[in-house]
C-alpha cells in the first residue's frame, strides 16, 4: 500500500478515468449533473492523492532525503552535518569521511539513479539498502589541484535509530568506473 503514498501517477490516472467516464456519460445522455459528479470526483481523487503523496513521509522518502542531505552537506563542506548522518558505531565510515573532507574542498556533488533497493522494518534496528551513482568535484586542500570523480554502483546500508533517523553504517561499497577499482567498508 506504500505505492499509493509515493506515486502521484496512480492518483492522476484514477482521476483521469473519472474525468473520461464523466465525459462518456455526458456525451451519451447529456446530463450535466452526471458530468459534474464524475469531474468533481476526479478532482477530489487527484487532490487526495497530492495530499497523501506530498504530506506523508514514508521510509523510502526518508532514506532518499537522508542521502540527498548528506550530499548537500558534503557540497557545503559541513563535516558536522555529514557525521550526524553516520551511525556512531560506524567508525570506519566516520574516519573515512573525516579524512576525505579534511583533504578536499568540495565544490559540487551529484547523485544519479538513486534506488532504494531494500527496506526491512522487521529487523532490529530496521535497515535500508540504497544504490546510486555519485559525482564529486572539488580541489585538494594542500595543493589546490582540481579533481572530478564519478563513482558508480555505490551501495550503502542505513539503519533507523530510535529517533526515526536513517544513519549510514559501515556496510557500503563502490566501484570506480575508470579503473574498476572496488572498495567496501565491511
PDB file of C-alpha atoms in Angstrom:
ATOM      1  CA  UNK A   1       0.000   0.000   0.000  1.00  0.00           C
ATOM      2  CA  UNK A   2       3.013   2.314   0.264  1.00  0.00           C
ATOM      3  CA  UNK A   3       2.878   2.812  -3.500  1.00  0.00           C
ATOM      4  CA  UNK A   4      -0.235   4.976  -3.016  1.00  0.00           C
ATOM      5  CA  UNK A   5       1.793   7.248  -0.718  1.00  0.00           C
ATOM      6  CA  UNK A   6       4.755   7.589  -3.076  1.00  0.00           C
ATOM      7  CA  UNK A   7       3.397   7.625  -6.618  1.00  0.00           C
ATOM      8  CA  UNK A   8       1.213  10.518  -7.789  1.00  0.00           C
ATOM      9  CA  UNK A   9       0.677   8.897 -11.190  1.00  0.00           C
ATOM     10  CA  UNK A  10      -1.748   6.346  -9.720  1.00  0.00           C
ATOM     11  CA  UNK A  11      -3.913   9.147  -8.360  1.00  0.00           C
ATOM     12  CA  UNK A  12      -3.730  11.133 -11.605  1.00  0.00           C
ATOM     13  CA  UNK A  13      -4.685   8.039 -13.582  1.00  0.00           C
ATOM     14  CA  UNK A  14      -7.688   7.337 -11.311  1.00  0.00           C
ATOM     15  CA  UNK A  15      -8.806  10.973 -11.581  1.00  0.00           C
ATOM     16  CA  UNK A  16      -8.463  10.960 -15.364  1.00  0.00           C
ATOM     17  CA  UNK A  17     -10.504   7.765 -15.591  1.00  0.00           C
ATOM     18  CA  UNK A  18     -13.297   9.503 -13.681  1.00  0.00           C
ATOM     19  CA  UNK A  19     -12.986  12.518 -15.996  1.00  0.00           C
ATOM     20  CA  UNK A  20     -13.249  10.203 -19.007  1.00  0.00           C
ATOM     21  CA  UNK A  21     -16.210   8.321 -17.578  1.00  0.00           C
ATOM     22  CA  UNK A  22     -17.957  11.619 -16.912  1.00  0.00           C
ATOM     23  CA  UNK A  23     -17.315  12.743 -20.478  1.00  0.00           C
ATOM     24  CA  UNK A  24     -18.642   9.479 -21.916  1.00  0.00           C
ATOM     25  CA  UNK A  25     -21.774   9.558 -19.749  1.00  0.00           C
ATOM     26  CA  UNK A  26     -22.360  13.231 -20.560  1.00  0.00           C
ATOM     27  CA  UNK A  27     -21.860  12.600 -24.276  1.00  0.00           C
ATOM     28  CA  UNK A  28     -24.318   9.691 -24.275  1.00  0.00           C
ATOM     29  CA  UNK A  29     -27.194  11.248 -22.297  1.00  0.00           C
ATOM     30  CA  UNK A  30     -26.398  14.994 -21.853  1.00  0.00           C
ATOM     31  CA  UNK A  31     -26.894  15.019 -18.075  1.00  0.00           C
ATOM     32  CA  UNK A  32     -24.881  17.927 -16.686  1.00  0.00           C
ATOM     33  CA  UNK A  33     -25.284  16.677 -13.106  1.00  0.00           C
ATOM     34  CA  UNK A  34     -23.606  13.392 -14.029  1.00  0.00           C
ATOM     35  CA  UNK A  35     -20.712  15.233 -15.680  1.00  0.00           C
ATOM     36  CA  UNK A  36     -20.254  17.438 -12.599  1.00  0.00           C
ATOM     37  CA  UNK A  37     -20.400  14.370 -10.324  1.00  0.00           C
ATOM     38  CA  UNK A  38     -17.693  12.482 -12.247  1.00  0.00           C
ATOM     39  CA  UNK A  39     -15.453  15.511 -12.816  1.00  0.00           C
ATOM     40  CA  UNK A  40     -15.834  16.588  -9.175  1.00  0.00           C
ATOM     41  CA  UNK A  41     -14.998  13.070  -8.014  1.00  0.00           C
ATOM     42  CA  UNK A  42     -11.928  13.056 -10.274  1.00  0.00           C
ATOM     43  CA  UNK A  43     -10.741  16.367  -8.846  1.00  0.00           C
ATOM     44  CA  UNK A  44     -11.271  15.103  -5.296  1.00  0.00           C
ATOM     45  CA  UNK A  45      -9.346  11.871  -6.023  1.00  0.00           C
ATOM     46  CA  UNK A  46      -6.424  13.838  -7.516  1.00  0.00           C
ATOM     47  CA  UNK A  47      -6.435  16.281  -4.574  1.00  0.00           C
ATOM     48  CA  UNK A  48      -6.413  13.410  -2.055  1.00  0.00           C
ATOM     49  CA  UNK A  49      -3.525  11.853  -3.972  1.00  0.00           C
ATOM     50  CA  UNK A  50      -1.493  15.065  -3.865  1.00  0.00           C
ATOM     51  CA  UNK A  51      -2.098  15.462  -0.130  1.00  0.00           C
ATOM     52  CA  UNK A  52      -1.053  11.866   0.577  1.00  0.00           C
ATOM     53  CA  UNK A  53       1.976  11.838  -1.729  1.00  0.00           C
ATOM     54  CA  UNK A  54       3.296  15.199  -0.571  1.00  0.00           C
ATOM     55  CA  UNK A  55       2.208  15.018   3.057  1.00  0.00           C
ATOM     56  CA  UNK A  56       3.067  11.506   4.233  1.00  0.00           C
ATOM     57  CA  UNK A  57       6.703  10.692   4.996  1.00  0.00           C
ATOM     58  CA  UNK A  58       7.437   7.044   4.160  1.00  0.00           C
ATOM     59  CA  UNK A  59      10.667   5.213   4.965  1.00  0.00           C
ATOM     60  CA  UNK A  60      11.621   5.285   1.290  1.00  0.00           C
ATOM     61  CA  UNK A  61      11.218   9.072   1.147  1.00  0.00           C
ATOM     62  CA  UNK A  62      13.134   9.464   4.424  1.00  0.00           C
ATOM     63  CA  UNK A  63      16.052   7.366   3.108  1.00  0.00           C
ATOM     64  CA  UNK A  64      16.193   9.395  -0.118  1.00  0.00           C
ATOM     65  CA  UNK A  65      16.077  12.636   1.876  1.00  0.00           C
ATOM     66  CA  UNK A  66      18.937  11.413   4.086  1.00  0.00           C
ATOM     67  CA  UNK A  67      21.143  10.608   1.080  1.00  0.00           C
ATOM     68  CA  UNK A  68      20.434  13.977  -0.584  1.00  0.00           C
ATOM     69  CA  UNK A  69      21.003  15.830   2.715  1.00  0.00           C
ATOM     70  CA  UNK A  70      24.388  14.129   3.078  1.00  0.00           C
ATOM     71  CA  UNK A  71      25.299  15.136  -0.488  1.00  0.00           C
ATOM     72  CA  UNK A  72      24.301  18.744   0.247  1.00  0.00           C
ATOM     73  CA  UNK A  73      26.312  18.762   3.480  1.00  0.00           C
ATOM     74  CA  UNK A  74      29.358  17.421   1.629  1.00  0.00           C
ATOM     75  CA  UNK A  75      28.924  20.133  -1.002  1.00  0.00           C
ATOM     76  CA  UNK A  76      28.844  22.770   1.750  1.00  0.00           C
ATOM     77  CA  UNK A  77      31.904  21.172   3.387  1.00  0.00           C
ATOM     78  CA  UNK A  78      29.858  20.744   6.566  1.00  0.00           C
ATOM     79  CA  UNK A  79      31.621  17.877   8.316  1.00  0.00           C
ATOM     80  CA  UNK A  80      29.424  18.093  11.411  1.00  0.00           C
ATOM     81  CA  UNK A  81      26.213  17.540   9.403  1.00  0.00           C
ATOM     82  CA  UNK A  82      27.734  14.661   7.466  1.00  0.00           C
ATOM     83  CA  UNK A  83      28.888  12.953  10.653  1.00  0.00           C
ATOM     84  CA  UNK A  84      25.440  13.398  12.207  1.00  0.00           C
ATOM     85  CA  UNK A  85      24.080  11.199   9.384  1.00  0.00           C
ATOM     86  CA  UNK A  86      26.524   8.372  10.101  1.00  0.00           C
ATOM     87  CA  UNK A  87      25.913   5.821  12.844  1.00  0.00           C
ATOM     88  CA  UNK A  88      28.135   6.364  15.879  1.00  0.00           C
ATOM     89  CA  UNK A  89      29.231   2.690  15.692  1.00  0.00           C
ATOM     90  CA  UNK A  90      30.398   3.104  12.064  1.00  0.00           C
ATOM     91  CA  UNK A  91      33.937   4.200  12.954  1.00  0.00           C
ATOM     92  CA  UNK A  92      35.453   3.111   9.643  1.00  0.00           C
ATOM     93  CA  UNK A  93      32.974   5.226   7.686  1.00  0.00           C
ATOM     94  CA  UNK A  94      33.322   8.169  10.048  1.00  0.00           C
ATOM     95  CA  UNK A  95      37.135   8.060   9.811  1.00  0.00           C
ATOM     96  CA  UNK A  96      36.994   7.891   6.007  1.00  0.00           C
ATOM     97  CA  UNK A  97      34.660  10.890   5.828  1.00  0.00           C
ATOM     98  CA  UNK A  98      36.795  12.957   8.216  1.00  0.00           C
ATOM     99  CA  UNK A  99      39.957  12.149   6.240  1.00  0.00           C
ATOM    100  CA  UNK A 100      38.361  12.920   2.883  1.00  0.00           C
ATOM    101  CA  UNK A 101      36.714  16.166   3.964  1.00  0.00           C
ATOM    102  CA  UNK A 102      39.901  17.376   5.682  1.00  0.00           C
ATOM    103  CA  UNK A 103      41.893  16.829   2.470  1.00  0.00           C
ATOM    104  CA  UNK A 104      39.412  18.113  -0.113  1.00  0.00           C
ATOM    105  CA  UNK A 105      37.280  21.172  -0.661  1.00  0.00           C
ATOM    106  CA  UNK A 106      34.138  20.020  -2.437  1.00  0.00           C
ATOM    107  CA  UNK A 107      32.544  22.340  -4.986  1.00  0.00           C
ATOM    108  CA  UNK A 108      29.736  20.156  -6.307  1.00  0.00           C
ATOM    109  CA  UNK A 109      28.124  16.776  -5.682  1.00  0.00           C
ATOM    110  CA  UNK A 110      25.629  14.987  -7.867  1.00  0.00           C
ATOM    111  CA  UNK A 111      23.613  11.839  -7.248  1.00  0.00           C
ATOM    112  CA  UNK A 112      22.066   9.920 -10.127  1.00  0.00           C
ATOM    113  CA  UNK A 113      19.892   6.842 -10.358  1.00  0.00           C
ATOM    114  CA  UNK A 114      19.163   6.680  -6.636  1.00  0.00           C
ATOM    115  CA  UNK A 115      17.288   3.465  -5.951  1.00  0.00           C
ATOM    116  CA  UNK A 116      16.065   2.147  -2.653  1.00  0.00           C
ATOM    117  CA  UNK A 117      16.876  -1.481  -3.135  1.00  0.00           C
ATOM    118  CA  UNK A 118      15.549  -2.834   0.117  1.00  0.00           C
ATOM    119  CA  UNK A 119      13.878  -1.712   3.326  1.00  0.00           C
ATOM    120  CA  UNK A 120      13.398  -4.191   6.143  1.00  0.00           C
ATOM    121  CA  UNK A 121      11.393  -2.944   9.118  1.00  0.00           C
ATOM    122  CA  UNK A 122      11.330  -6.401  10.710  1.00  0.00           C
ATOM    123  CA  UNK A 123      14.972  -6.322  11.787  1.00  0.00           C
ATOM    124  CA  UNK A 124      16.158  -4.567  14.896  1.00  0.00           C
ATOM    125  CA  UNK A 125      17.133  -1.895  14.055  1.00  0.00           C
ATOM    126  CA  UNK A 126      15.348  -1.529  10.688  1.00  0.00           C
ATOM    127  CA  UNK A 127      17.711  -1.376   7.706  1.00  0.00           C
ATOM    128  CA  UNK A 128      17.618   0.095   4.215  1.00  0.00           C
ATOM    129  CA  UNK A 129      19.959  -0.522   1.314  1.00  0.00           C
ATOM    130  CA  UNK A 130      20.271   2.083  -1.422  1.00  0.00           C
ATOM    131  CA  UNK A 131      22.318   2.206  -4.612  1.00  0.00           C
ATOM    132  CA  UNK A 132      23.266   5.158  -6.791  1.00  0.00           C
ATOM    133  CA  UNK A 133      25.950   6.799  -8.913  1.00  0.00           C
ATOM    134  CA  UNK A 134      27.775   9.779  -7.451  1.00  0.00           C
ATOM    135  CA  UNK A 135      29.933  12.576  -8.814  1.00  0.00           C
ATOM    136  CA  UNK A 136      32.157  14.806  -6.682  1.00  0.00           C
ATOM    137  CA  UNK A 137      34.006  17.886  -7.988  1.00  0.00           C
ATOM    138  CA  UNK A 138      36.445  19.923  -5.929  1.00  0.00           C
ATOM    139  CA  UNK A 139      40.054  20.702  -5.098  1.00  0.00           C
ATOM    140  CA  UNK A 140      42.589  19.036  -2.875  1.00  0.00           C
ATOM    141  CA  UNK A 141      43.337  21.231   0.134  1.00  0.00           C
ATOM    142  CA  UNK A 142      47.127  21.190   0.378  1.00  0.00           C
ATOM    143  CA  UNK A 143      47.972  21.820  -3.277  1.00  0.00           C
ATOM    144  CA  UNK A 144      44.653  23.107  -4.751  1.00  0.00           C
ATOM    145  CA  UNK A 145      44.617  20.512  -7.538  1.00  0.00           C
ATOM    146  CA  UNK A 146      41.149  20.217  -9.099  1.00  0.00           C
ATOM    147  CA  UNK A 147      39.527  16.815  -9.314  1.00  0.00           C
ATOM    148  CA  UNK A 148      36.330  15.272 -10.588  1.00  0.00           C
ATOM    149  CA  UNK A 149      35.427  11.741  -9.604  1.00  0.00           C
ATOM    150  CA  UNK A 150      32.416   9.766 -10.762  1.00  0.00           C
ATOM    151  CA  UNK A 151      31.775   6.615  -8.809  1.00  0.00           C
ATOM    152  CA  UNK A 152      29.315   4.005  -9.974  1.00  0.00           C
ATOM    153  CA  UNK A 153      27.444   1.296  -8.181  1.00  0.00           C
ATOM    154  CA  UNK A 154      27.616   2.874  -4.765  1.00  0.00           C
ATOM    155  CA  UNK A 155      25.661   0.714  -2.367  1.00  0.00           C
ATOM    156  CA  UNK A 156      25.045   1.903   1.184  1.00  0.00           C
ATOM    157  CA  UNK A 157      23.288   0.354   4.142  1.00  0.00           C
ATOM    158  CA  UNK A 158      21.391   2.615   6.521  1.00  0.00           C
ATOM    159  CA  UNK A 159      19.825   1.835   9.878  1.00  0.00           C
ATOM    160  CA  UNK A 160      16.937   3.596  11.569  1.00  0.00           C
ATOM    161  CA  UNK A 161      17.804   4.814  15.050  1.00  0.00           C
ATOM    162  CA  UNK A 162      15.426   5.299  17.977  1.00  0.00           C
ATOM    163  CA  UNK A 163      14.668   8.862  16.760  1.00  0.00           C
ATOM    164  CA  UNK A 164      13.486   7.519  13.366  1.00  0.00           C
ATOM    165  CA  UNK A 165      16.534   8.988  11.658  1.00  0.00           C
ATOM    166  CA  UNK A 166      18.259   6.926   8.958  1.00  0.00           C
ATOM    167  CA  UNK A 167      22.028   6.638   9.505  1.00  0.00           C
ATOM    168  CA  UNK A 168      24.796   5.225   7.307  1.00  0.00           C
ATOM    169  CA  UNK A 169      26.612   2.156   8.643  1.00  0.00           C
ATOM    170  CA  UNK A 170      29.966   0.545   7.811  1.00  0.00           C
ATOM    171  CA  UNK A 171      28.204  -1.569   5.176  1.00  0.00           C
ATOM    172  CA  UNK A 172      28.973   0.214   1.894  1.00  0.00           C
ATOM    173  CA  UNK A 173      30.770  -0.468  -1.351  1.00  0.00           C
ATOM    174  CA  UNK A 174      31.540   1.257  -4.645  1.00  0.00           C
ATOM    175  CA  UNK A 175      33.260   0.707  -7.965  1.00  0.00           C
ATOM    176  CA  UNK A 176      35.361   3.390  -9.670  1.00  0.00           C
ATOM    177  CA  UNK A 177      34.384   3.310 -13.383  1.00  0.00           C
ATOM    178  CA  UNK A 178      37.769   4.075 -14.978  1.00  0.00           C
ATOM    179  CA  UNK A 179      39.876   1.564 -13.106  1.00  0.00           C
ATOM    180  CA  UNK A 180      37.158  -0.863 -11.940  1.00  0.00           C
ATOM    181  CA  UNK A 181      38.692  -0.364  -8.502  1.00  0.00           C
ATOM    182  CA  UNK A 182      36.280  -1.678  -5.907  1.00  0.00           C
ATOM    183  CA  UNK A 183      36.234  -0.686  -2.278  1.00  0.00           C
ATOM    184  CA  UNK A 184      33.949  -1.572   0.578  1.00  0.00           C
ATOM    185  CA  UNK A 185      33.538  -0.711   4.203  1.00  0.00           C
ATOM    186  CA  UNK A 186      32.884  -4.176   5.576  1.00  0.00           C
TER     187      UNK A 186
END
